[in-house]
PDB file of C-alpha atoms in Angstrom:
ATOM      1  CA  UNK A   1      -6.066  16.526  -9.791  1.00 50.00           C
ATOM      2  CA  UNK A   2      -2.628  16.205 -11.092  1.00 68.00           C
ATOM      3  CA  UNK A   3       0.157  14.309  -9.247  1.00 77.00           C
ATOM      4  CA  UNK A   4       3.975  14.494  -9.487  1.00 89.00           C
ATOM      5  CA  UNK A   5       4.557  11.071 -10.604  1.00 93.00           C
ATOM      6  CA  UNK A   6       8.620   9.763 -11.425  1.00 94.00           C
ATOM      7  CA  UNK A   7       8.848   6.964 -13.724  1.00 95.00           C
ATOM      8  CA  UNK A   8      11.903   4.480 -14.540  1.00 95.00           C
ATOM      9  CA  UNK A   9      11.868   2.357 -17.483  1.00 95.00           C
ATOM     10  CA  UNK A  10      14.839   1.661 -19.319  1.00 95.00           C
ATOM     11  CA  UNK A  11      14.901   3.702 -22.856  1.00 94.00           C
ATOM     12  CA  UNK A  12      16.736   0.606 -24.864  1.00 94.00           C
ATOM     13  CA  UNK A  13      16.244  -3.420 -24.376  1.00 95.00           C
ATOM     14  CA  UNK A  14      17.622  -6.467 -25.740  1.00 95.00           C
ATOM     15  CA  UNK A  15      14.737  -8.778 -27.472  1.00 94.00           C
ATOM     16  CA  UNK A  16      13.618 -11.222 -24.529  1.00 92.00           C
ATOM     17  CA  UNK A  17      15.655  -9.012 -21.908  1.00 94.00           C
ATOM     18  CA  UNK A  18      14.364  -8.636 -18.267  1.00 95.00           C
ATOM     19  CA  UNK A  19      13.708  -5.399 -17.620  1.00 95.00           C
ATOM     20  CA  UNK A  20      12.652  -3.603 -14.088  1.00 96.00           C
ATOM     21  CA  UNK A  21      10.457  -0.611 -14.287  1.00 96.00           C
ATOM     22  CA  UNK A  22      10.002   1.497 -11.225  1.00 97.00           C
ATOM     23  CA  UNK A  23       7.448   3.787 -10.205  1.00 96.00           C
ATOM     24  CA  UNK A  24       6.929   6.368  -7.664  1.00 96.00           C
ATOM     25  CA  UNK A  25       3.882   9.024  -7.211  1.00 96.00           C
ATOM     26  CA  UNK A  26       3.323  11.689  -5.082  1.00 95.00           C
ATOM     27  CA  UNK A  27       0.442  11.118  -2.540  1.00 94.00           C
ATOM     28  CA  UNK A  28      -0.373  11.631   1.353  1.00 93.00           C
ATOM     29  CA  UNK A  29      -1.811   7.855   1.945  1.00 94.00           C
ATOM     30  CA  UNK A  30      -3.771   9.173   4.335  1.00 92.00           C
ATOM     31  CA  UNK A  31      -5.715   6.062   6.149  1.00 91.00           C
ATOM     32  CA  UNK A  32      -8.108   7.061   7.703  1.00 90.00           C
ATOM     33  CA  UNK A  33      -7.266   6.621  11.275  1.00 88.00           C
ATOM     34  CA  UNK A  34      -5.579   9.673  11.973  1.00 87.00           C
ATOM     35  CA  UNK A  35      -6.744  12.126  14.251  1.00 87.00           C
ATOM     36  CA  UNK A  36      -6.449  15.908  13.066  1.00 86.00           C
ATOM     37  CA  UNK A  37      -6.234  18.978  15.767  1.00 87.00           C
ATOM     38  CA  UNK A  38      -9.333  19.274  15.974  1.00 88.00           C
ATOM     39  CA  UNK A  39     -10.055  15.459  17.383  1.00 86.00           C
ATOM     40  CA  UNK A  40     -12.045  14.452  14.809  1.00 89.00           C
ATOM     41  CA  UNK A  41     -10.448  11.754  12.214  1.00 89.00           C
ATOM     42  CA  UNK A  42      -9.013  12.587   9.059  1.00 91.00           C
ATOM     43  CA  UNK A  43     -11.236  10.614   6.165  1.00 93.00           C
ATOM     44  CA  UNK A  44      -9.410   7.621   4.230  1.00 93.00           C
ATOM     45  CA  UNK A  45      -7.940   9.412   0.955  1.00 95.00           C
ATOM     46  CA  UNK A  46      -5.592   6.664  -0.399  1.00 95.00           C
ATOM     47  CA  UNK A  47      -4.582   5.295  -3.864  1.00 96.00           C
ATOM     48  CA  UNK A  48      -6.354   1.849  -4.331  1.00 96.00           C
ATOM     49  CA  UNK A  49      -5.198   0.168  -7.599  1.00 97.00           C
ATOM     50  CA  UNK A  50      -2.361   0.804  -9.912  1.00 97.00           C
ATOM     51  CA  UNK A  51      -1.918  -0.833 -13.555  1.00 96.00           C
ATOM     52  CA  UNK A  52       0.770  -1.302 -15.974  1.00 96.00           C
ATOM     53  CA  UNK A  53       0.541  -2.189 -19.692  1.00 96.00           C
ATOM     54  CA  UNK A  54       2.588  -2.858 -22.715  1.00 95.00           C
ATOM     55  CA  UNK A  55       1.386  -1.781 -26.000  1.00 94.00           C
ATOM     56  CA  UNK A  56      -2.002  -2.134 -24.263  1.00 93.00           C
ATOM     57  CA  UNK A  57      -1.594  -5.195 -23.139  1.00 93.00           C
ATOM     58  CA  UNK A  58      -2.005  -5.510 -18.699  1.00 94.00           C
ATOM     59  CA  UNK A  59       1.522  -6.227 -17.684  1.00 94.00           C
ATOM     60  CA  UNK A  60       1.068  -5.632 -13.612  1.00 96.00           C
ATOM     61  CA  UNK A  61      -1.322  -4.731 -11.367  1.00 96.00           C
ATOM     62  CA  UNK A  62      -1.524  -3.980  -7.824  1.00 96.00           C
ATOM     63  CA  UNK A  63      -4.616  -2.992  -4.871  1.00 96.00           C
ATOM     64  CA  UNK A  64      -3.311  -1.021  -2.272  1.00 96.00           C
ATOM     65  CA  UNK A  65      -4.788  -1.205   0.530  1.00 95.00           C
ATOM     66  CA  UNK A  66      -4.222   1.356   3.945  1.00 93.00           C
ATOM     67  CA  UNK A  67      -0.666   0.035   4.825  1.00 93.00           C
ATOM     68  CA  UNK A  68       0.853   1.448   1.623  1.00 95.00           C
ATOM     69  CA  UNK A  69       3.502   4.125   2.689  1.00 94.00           C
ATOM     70  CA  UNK A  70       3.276   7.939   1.367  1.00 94.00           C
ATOM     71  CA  UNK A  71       4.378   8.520  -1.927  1.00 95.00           C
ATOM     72  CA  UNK A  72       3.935   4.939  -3.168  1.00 96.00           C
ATOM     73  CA  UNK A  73       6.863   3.538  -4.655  1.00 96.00           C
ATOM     74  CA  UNK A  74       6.632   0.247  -7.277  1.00 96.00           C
ATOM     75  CA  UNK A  75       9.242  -1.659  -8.781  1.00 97.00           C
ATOM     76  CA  UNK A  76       8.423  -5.244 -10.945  1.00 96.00           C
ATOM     77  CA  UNK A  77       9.871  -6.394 -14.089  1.00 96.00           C
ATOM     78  CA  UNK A  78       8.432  -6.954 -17.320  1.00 95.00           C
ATOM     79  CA  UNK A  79      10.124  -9.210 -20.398  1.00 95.00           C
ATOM     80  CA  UNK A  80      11.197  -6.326 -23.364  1.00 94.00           C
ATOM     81  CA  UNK A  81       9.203  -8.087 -26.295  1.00 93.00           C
ATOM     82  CA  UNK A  82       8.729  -4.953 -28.422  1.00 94.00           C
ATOM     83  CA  UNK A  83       9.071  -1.356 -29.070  1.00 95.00           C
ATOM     84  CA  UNK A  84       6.381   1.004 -27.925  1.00 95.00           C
ATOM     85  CA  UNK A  85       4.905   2.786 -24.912  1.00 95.00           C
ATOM     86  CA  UNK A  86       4.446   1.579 -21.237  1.00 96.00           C
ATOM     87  CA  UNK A  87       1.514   2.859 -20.067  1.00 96.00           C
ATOM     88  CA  UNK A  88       0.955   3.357 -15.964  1.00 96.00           C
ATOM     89  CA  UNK A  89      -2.380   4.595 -14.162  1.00 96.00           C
ATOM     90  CA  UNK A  90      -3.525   4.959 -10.658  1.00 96.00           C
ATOM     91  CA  UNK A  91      -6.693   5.524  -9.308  1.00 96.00           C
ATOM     92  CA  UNK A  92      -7.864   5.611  -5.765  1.00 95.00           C
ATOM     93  CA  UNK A  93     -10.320   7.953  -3.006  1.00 94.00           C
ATOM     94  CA  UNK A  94     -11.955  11.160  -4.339  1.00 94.00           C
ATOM     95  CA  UNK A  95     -11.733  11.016  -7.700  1.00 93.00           C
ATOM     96  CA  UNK A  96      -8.012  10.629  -7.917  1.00 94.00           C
ATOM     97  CA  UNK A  97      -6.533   9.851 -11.287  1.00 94.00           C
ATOM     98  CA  UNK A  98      -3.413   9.740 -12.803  1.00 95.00           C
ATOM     99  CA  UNK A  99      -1.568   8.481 -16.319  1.00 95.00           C
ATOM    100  CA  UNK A 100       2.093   8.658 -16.906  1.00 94.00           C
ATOM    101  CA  UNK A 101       4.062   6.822 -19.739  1.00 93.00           C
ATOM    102  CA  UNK A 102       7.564   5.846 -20.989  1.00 95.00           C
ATOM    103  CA  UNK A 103       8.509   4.889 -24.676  1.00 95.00           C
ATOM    104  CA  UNK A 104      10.901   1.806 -25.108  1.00 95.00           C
ATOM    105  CA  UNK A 105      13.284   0.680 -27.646  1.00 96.00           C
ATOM    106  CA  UNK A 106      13.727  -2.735 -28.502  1.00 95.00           C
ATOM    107  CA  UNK A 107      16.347  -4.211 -30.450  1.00 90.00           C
TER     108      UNK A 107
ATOM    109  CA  UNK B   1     -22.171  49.897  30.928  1.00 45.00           C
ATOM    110  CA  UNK B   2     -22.617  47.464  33.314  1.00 46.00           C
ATOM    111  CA  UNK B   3     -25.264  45.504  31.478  1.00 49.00           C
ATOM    112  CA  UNK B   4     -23.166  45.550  28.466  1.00 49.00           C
ATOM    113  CA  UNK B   5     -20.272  44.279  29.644  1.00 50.00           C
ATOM    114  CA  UNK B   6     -22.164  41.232  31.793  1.00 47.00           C
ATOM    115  CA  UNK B   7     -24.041  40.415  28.353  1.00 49.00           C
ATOM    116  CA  UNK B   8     -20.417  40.141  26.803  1.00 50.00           C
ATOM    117  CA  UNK B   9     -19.098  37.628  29.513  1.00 48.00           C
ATOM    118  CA  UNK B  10     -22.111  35.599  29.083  1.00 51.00           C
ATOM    119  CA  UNK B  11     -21.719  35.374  25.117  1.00 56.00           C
ATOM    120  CA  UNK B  12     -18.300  34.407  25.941  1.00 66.00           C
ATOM    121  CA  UNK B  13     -19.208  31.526  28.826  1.00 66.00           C
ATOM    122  CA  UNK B  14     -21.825  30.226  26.066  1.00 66.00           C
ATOM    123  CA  UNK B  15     -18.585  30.128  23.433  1.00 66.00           C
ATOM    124  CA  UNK B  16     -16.406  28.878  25.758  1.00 62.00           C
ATOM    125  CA  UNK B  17     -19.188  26.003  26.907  1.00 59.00           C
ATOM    126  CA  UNK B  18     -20.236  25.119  23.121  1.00 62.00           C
ATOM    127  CA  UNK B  19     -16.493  24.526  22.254  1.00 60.00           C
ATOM    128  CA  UNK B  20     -15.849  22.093  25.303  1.00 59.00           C
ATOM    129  CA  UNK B  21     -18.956  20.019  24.539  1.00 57.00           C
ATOM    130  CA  UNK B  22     -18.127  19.953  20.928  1.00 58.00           C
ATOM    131  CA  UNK B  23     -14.351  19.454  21.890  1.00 55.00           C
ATOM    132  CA  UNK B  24     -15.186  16.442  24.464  1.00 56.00           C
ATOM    133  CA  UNK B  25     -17.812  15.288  21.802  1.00 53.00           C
ATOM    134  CA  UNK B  26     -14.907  14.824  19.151  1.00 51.00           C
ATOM    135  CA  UNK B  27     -12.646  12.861  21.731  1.00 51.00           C
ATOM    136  CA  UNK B  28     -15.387  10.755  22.654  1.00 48.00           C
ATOM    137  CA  UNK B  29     -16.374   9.995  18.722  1.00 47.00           C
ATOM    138  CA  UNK B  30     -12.835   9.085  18.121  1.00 45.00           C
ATOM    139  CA  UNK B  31     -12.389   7.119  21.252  1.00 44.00           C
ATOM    140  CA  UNK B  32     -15.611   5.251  19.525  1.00 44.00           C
ATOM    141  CA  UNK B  33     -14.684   5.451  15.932  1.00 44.00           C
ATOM    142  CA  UNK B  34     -10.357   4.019  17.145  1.00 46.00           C
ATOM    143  CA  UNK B  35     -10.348   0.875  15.447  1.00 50.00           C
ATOM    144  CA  UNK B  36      -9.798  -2.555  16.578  1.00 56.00           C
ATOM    145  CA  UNK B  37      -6.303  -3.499  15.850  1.00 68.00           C
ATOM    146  CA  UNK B  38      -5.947  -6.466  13.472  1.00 73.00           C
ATOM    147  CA  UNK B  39      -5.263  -9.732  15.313  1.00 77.00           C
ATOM    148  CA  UNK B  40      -3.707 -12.860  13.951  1.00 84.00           C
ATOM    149  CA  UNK B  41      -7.517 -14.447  13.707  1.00 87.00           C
ATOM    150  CA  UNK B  42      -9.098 -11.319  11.497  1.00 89.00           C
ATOM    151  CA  UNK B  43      -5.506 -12.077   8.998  1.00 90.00           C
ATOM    152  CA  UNK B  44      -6.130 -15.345   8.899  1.00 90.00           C
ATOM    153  CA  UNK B  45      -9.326 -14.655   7.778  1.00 91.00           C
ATOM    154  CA  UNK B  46      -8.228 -12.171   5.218  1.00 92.00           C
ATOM    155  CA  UNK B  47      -6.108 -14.733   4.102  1.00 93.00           C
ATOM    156  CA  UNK B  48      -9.329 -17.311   3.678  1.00 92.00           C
ATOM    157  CA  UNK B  49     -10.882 -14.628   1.551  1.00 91.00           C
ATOM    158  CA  UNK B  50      -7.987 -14.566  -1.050  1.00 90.00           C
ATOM    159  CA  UNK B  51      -7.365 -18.307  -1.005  1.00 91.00           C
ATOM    160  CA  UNK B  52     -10.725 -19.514  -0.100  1.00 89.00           C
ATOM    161  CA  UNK B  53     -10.315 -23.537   1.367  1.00 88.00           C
ATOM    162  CA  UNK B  54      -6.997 -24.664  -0.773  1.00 89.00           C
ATOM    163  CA  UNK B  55      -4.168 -25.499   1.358  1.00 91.00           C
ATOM    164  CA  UNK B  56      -1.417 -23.106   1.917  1.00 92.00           C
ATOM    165  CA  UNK B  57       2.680 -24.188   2.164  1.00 92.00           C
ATOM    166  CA  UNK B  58       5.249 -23.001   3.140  1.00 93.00           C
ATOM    167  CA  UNK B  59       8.146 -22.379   0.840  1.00 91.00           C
ATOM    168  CA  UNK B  60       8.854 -20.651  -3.141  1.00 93.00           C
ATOM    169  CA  UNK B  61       7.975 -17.413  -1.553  1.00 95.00           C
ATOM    170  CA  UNK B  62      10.602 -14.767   0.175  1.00 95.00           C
ATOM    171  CA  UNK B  63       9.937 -11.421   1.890  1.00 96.00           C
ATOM    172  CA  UNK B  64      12.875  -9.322   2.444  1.00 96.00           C
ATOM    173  CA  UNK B  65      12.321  -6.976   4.654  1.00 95.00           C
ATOM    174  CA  UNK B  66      14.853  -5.463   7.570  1.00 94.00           C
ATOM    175  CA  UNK B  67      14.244  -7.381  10.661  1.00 93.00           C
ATOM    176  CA  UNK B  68      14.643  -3.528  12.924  1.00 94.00           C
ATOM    177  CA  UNK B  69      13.245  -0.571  11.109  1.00 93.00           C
ATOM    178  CA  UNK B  70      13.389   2.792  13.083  1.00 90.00           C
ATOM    179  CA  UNK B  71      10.163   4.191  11.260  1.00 90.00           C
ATOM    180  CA  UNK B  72       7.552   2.218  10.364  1.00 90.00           C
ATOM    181  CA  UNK B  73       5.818   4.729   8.203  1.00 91.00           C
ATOM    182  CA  UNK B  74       8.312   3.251   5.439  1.00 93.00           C
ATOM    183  CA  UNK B  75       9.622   0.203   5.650  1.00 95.00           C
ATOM    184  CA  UNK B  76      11.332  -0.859   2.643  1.00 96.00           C
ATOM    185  CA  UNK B  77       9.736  -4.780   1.427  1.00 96.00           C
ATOM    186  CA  UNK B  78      10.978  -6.668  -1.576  1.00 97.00           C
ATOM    187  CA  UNK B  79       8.864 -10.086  -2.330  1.00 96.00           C
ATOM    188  CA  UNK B  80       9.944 -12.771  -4.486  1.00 95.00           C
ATOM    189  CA  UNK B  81       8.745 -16.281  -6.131  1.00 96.00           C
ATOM    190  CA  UNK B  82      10.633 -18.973  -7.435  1.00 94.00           C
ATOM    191  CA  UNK B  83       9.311 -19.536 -10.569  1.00 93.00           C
ATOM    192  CA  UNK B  84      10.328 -19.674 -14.419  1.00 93.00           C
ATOM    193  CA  UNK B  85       7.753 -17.598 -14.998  1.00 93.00           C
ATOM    194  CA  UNK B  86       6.491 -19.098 -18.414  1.00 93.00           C
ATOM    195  CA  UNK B  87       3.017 -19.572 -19.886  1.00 92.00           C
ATOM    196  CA  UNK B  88       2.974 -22.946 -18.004  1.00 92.00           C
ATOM    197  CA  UNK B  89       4.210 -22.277 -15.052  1.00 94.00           C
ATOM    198  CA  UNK B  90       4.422 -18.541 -13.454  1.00 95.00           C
ATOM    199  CA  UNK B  91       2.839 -16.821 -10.664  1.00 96.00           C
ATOM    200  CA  UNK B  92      -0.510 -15.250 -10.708  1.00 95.00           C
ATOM    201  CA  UNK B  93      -0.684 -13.046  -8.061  1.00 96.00           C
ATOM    202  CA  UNK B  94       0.728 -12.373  -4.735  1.00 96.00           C
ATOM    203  CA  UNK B  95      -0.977 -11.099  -1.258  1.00 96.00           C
ATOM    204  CA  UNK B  96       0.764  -9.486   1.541  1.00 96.00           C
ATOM    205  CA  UNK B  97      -0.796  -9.696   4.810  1.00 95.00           C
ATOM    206  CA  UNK B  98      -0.020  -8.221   8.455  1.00 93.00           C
ATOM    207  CA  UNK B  99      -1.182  -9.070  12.299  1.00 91.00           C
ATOM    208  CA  UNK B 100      -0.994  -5.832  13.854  1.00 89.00           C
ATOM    209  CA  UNK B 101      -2.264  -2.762  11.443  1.00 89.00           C
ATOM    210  CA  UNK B 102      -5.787  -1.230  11.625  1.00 89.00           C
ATOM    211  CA  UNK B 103      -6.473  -3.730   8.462  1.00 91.00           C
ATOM    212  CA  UNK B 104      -5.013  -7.016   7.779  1.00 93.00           C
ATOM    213  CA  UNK B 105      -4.553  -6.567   4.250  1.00 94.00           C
ATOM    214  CA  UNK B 106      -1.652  -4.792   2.879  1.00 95.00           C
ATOM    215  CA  UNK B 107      -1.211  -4.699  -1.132  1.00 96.00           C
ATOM    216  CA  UNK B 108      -2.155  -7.624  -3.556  1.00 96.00           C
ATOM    217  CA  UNK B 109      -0.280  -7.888  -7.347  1.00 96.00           C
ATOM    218  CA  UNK B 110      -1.326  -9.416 -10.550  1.00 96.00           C
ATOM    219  CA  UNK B 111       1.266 -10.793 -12.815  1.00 94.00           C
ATOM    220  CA  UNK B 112       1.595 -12.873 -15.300  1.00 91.00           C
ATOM    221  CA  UNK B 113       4.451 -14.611 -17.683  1.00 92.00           C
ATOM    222  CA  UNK B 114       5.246 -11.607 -19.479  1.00 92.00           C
ATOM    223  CA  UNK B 115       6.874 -10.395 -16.046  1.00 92.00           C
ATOM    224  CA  UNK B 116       9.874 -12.558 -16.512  1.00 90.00           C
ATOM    225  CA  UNK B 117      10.901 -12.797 -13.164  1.00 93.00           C
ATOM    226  CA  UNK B 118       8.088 -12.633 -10.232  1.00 95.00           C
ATOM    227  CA  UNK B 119       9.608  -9.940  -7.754  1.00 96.00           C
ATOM    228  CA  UNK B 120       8.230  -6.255  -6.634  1.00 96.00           C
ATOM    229  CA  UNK B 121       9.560  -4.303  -4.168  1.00 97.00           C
ATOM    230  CA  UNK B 122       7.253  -1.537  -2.227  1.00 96.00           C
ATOM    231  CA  UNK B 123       7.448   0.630   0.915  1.00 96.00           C
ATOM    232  CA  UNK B 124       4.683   0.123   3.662  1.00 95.00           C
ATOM    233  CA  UNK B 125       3.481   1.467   7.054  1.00 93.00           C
ATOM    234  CA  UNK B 126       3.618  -1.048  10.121  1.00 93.00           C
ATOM    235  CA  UNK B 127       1.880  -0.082  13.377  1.00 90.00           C
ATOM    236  CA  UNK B 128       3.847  -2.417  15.495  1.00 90.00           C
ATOM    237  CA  UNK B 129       6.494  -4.867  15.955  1.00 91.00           C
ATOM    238  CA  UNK B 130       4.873  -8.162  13.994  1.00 92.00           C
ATOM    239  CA  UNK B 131       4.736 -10.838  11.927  1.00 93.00           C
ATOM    240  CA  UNK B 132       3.541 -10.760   8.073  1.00 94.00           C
ATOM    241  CA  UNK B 133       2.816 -13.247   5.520  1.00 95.00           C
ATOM    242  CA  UNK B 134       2.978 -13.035   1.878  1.00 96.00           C
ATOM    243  CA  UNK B 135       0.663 -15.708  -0.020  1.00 95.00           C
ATOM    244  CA  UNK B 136       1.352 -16.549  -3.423  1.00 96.00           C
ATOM    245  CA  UNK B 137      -0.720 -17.953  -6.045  1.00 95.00           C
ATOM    246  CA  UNK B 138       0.489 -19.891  -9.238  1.00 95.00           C
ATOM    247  CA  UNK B 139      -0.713 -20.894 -12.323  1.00 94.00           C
ATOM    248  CA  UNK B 140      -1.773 -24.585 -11.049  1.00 93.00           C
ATOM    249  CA  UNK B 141      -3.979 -22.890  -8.503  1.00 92.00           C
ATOM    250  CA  UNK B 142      -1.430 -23.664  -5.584  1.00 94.00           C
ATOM    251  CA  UNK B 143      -0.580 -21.219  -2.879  1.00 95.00           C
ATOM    252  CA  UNK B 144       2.856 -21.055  -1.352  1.00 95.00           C
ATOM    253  CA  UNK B 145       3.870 -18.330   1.462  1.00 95.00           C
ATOM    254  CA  UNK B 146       6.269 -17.187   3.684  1.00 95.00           C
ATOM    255  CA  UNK B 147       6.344 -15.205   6.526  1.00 93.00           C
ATOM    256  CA  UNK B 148       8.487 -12.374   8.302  1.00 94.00           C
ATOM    257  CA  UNK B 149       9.363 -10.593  11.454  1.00 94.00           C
ATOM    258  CA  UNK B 150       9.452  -7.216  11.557  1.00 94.00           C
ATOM    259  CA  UNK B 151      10.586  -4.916  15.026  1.00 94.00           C
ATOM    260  CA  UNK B 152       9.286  -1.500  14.754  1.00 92.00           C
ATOM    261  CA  UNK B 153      10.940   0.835  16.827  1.00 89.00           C
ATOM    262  CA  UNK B 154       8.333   4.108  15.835  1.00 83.00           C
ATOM    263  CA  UNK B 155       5.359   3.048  14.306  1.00 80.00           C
ATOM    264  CA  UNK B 156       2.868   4.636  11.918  1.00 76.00           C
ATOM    265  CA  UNK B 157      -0.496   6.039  12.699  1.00 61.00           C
ATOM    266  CA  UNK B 158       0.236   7.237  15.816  1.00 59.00           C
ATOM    267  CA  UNK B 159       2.244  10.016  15.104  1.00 53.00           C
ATOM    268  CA  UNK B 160       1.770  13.825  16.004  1.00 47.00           C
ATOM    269  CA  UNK B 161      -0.144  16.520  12.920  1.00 45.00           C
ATOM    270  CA  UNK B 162       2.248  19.146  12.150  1.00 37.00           C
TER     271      UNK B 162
END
């Protein structure tokens, strides 16, 4: 399953700079407690952890549980301490998987 | 002729029968199945479970949140800890926590020192007007919190399927 996922992370960075990254993906959140047409309750099909790292190392990481809105949306900060790749990948009900990352530049 | 057409309105009084007992059976499974809403006890004990027996203050932590959202299938939440945030002293992790939802618990992060500044900001889904509590932990092993009041004017999970 692929997922429409928008990511913000600053191209450039001073050494030692506070950056924020931001993070949205696309996803119905669905809890579980809805009813459908038919009566019957929709099953629980939400994302359950996110996890950020730096050059492999875990920078963030979050459980979501139900009360997450649609389309989750993340914003934290992370300290620019070298070049390379921030990694992000969520996981959650059914299978669901999905990787996304950004390069930055430090100087 | 006659027959026939008798035969056809019975088939159709058996359909018609078969899909009001399943239909009543489906109301009365999610009558069954509508969960109790979260009170301020099963939080508090959802709180226990992250913390375990240390004591909890008040203070360090901030929620911002709008104290009257319209739609409280997003409400916009930022949380933040006072804290340098260095290998001696930064925040660990933080919990968020709410009275009224289906489920107490709400989202829990994991940071570290390498976050530089111990703030995230998220959307959630409220089901009611009601209080919630954020519970941070810090390096030391103490927990600080704060808590908020939100008014929800439409709230999630009770909304009509398109």
């Amino acid at each position: 399953m692929t997922a429409r996922a928008l990511i913000n992370v600053p191209p450039k960075a001073r050494r030692g700079e506070i950056v924020e990254i931001k993070t949205l993906i696309a996803h119905p959140m669905e809890t579980g407690y809805r009813v459908g047409l038919g009566g019957e309750l929709i099953p629980r099909d939400i994302i359950t952890t996110f996890t950020c790292t730096y050059n492999g190392e875990e920078i963030f990481r979050a459980d979501f549980a139900r009360a997450i809105a649609a389309n989750p949306f993340l914003s934290f900060f992370t300290t620019a301490t070298a070049t390379g790749t921030i990694a992000f990948q969520w996981s959650g009900d059914n299978g669901f998987s999905a990787t996304e990352q950004a390069p930055i530049t430090v100087e | 002729m006659t027959d026939q057409r008798a035969n056809d309105s019975g088939t159709s009084r058996r359909d018609f029968l078969t899909a009001t007992v399943t239909l009543a059976g489906g109301m009365a499974l999610a009558s069954v199945a509508r969960p109790a809403r979260a009170t301020p006890d099963t939080m508090q004990a959802a709180i226990r479970e992250v913390v375990g027996e240390a004591a909890i203050r008040k203070g360090k932590v901030k929620i911002d949140v709008p104290p009257l959202v319209e739609n409280g299938n997003t409400v916009p939440i930022t949380i933040s800890v006072d804290s340098p945030m260095t290998a001696a002293d930064h925040v660990k992790s933080i919990h968020l926590f709410n009275e009224k939802n289906p489920q107490p618990n709400v989202i829990g992060v994991h940071l570290g020192p390498r976050a530089g500044k111990a703030q995230f900001s998220t959307r959630i889904k409220l089901a009611a007007a009601q209080t919630i509590i954020a519970v941070a932990q810090l390096s030391d092993g103490s927990f600080w919190s704060d808590d908020a009041d939100v008014i929800v004017t439409i709230a999630a999970c009770v909304e009509d399927l398109q």
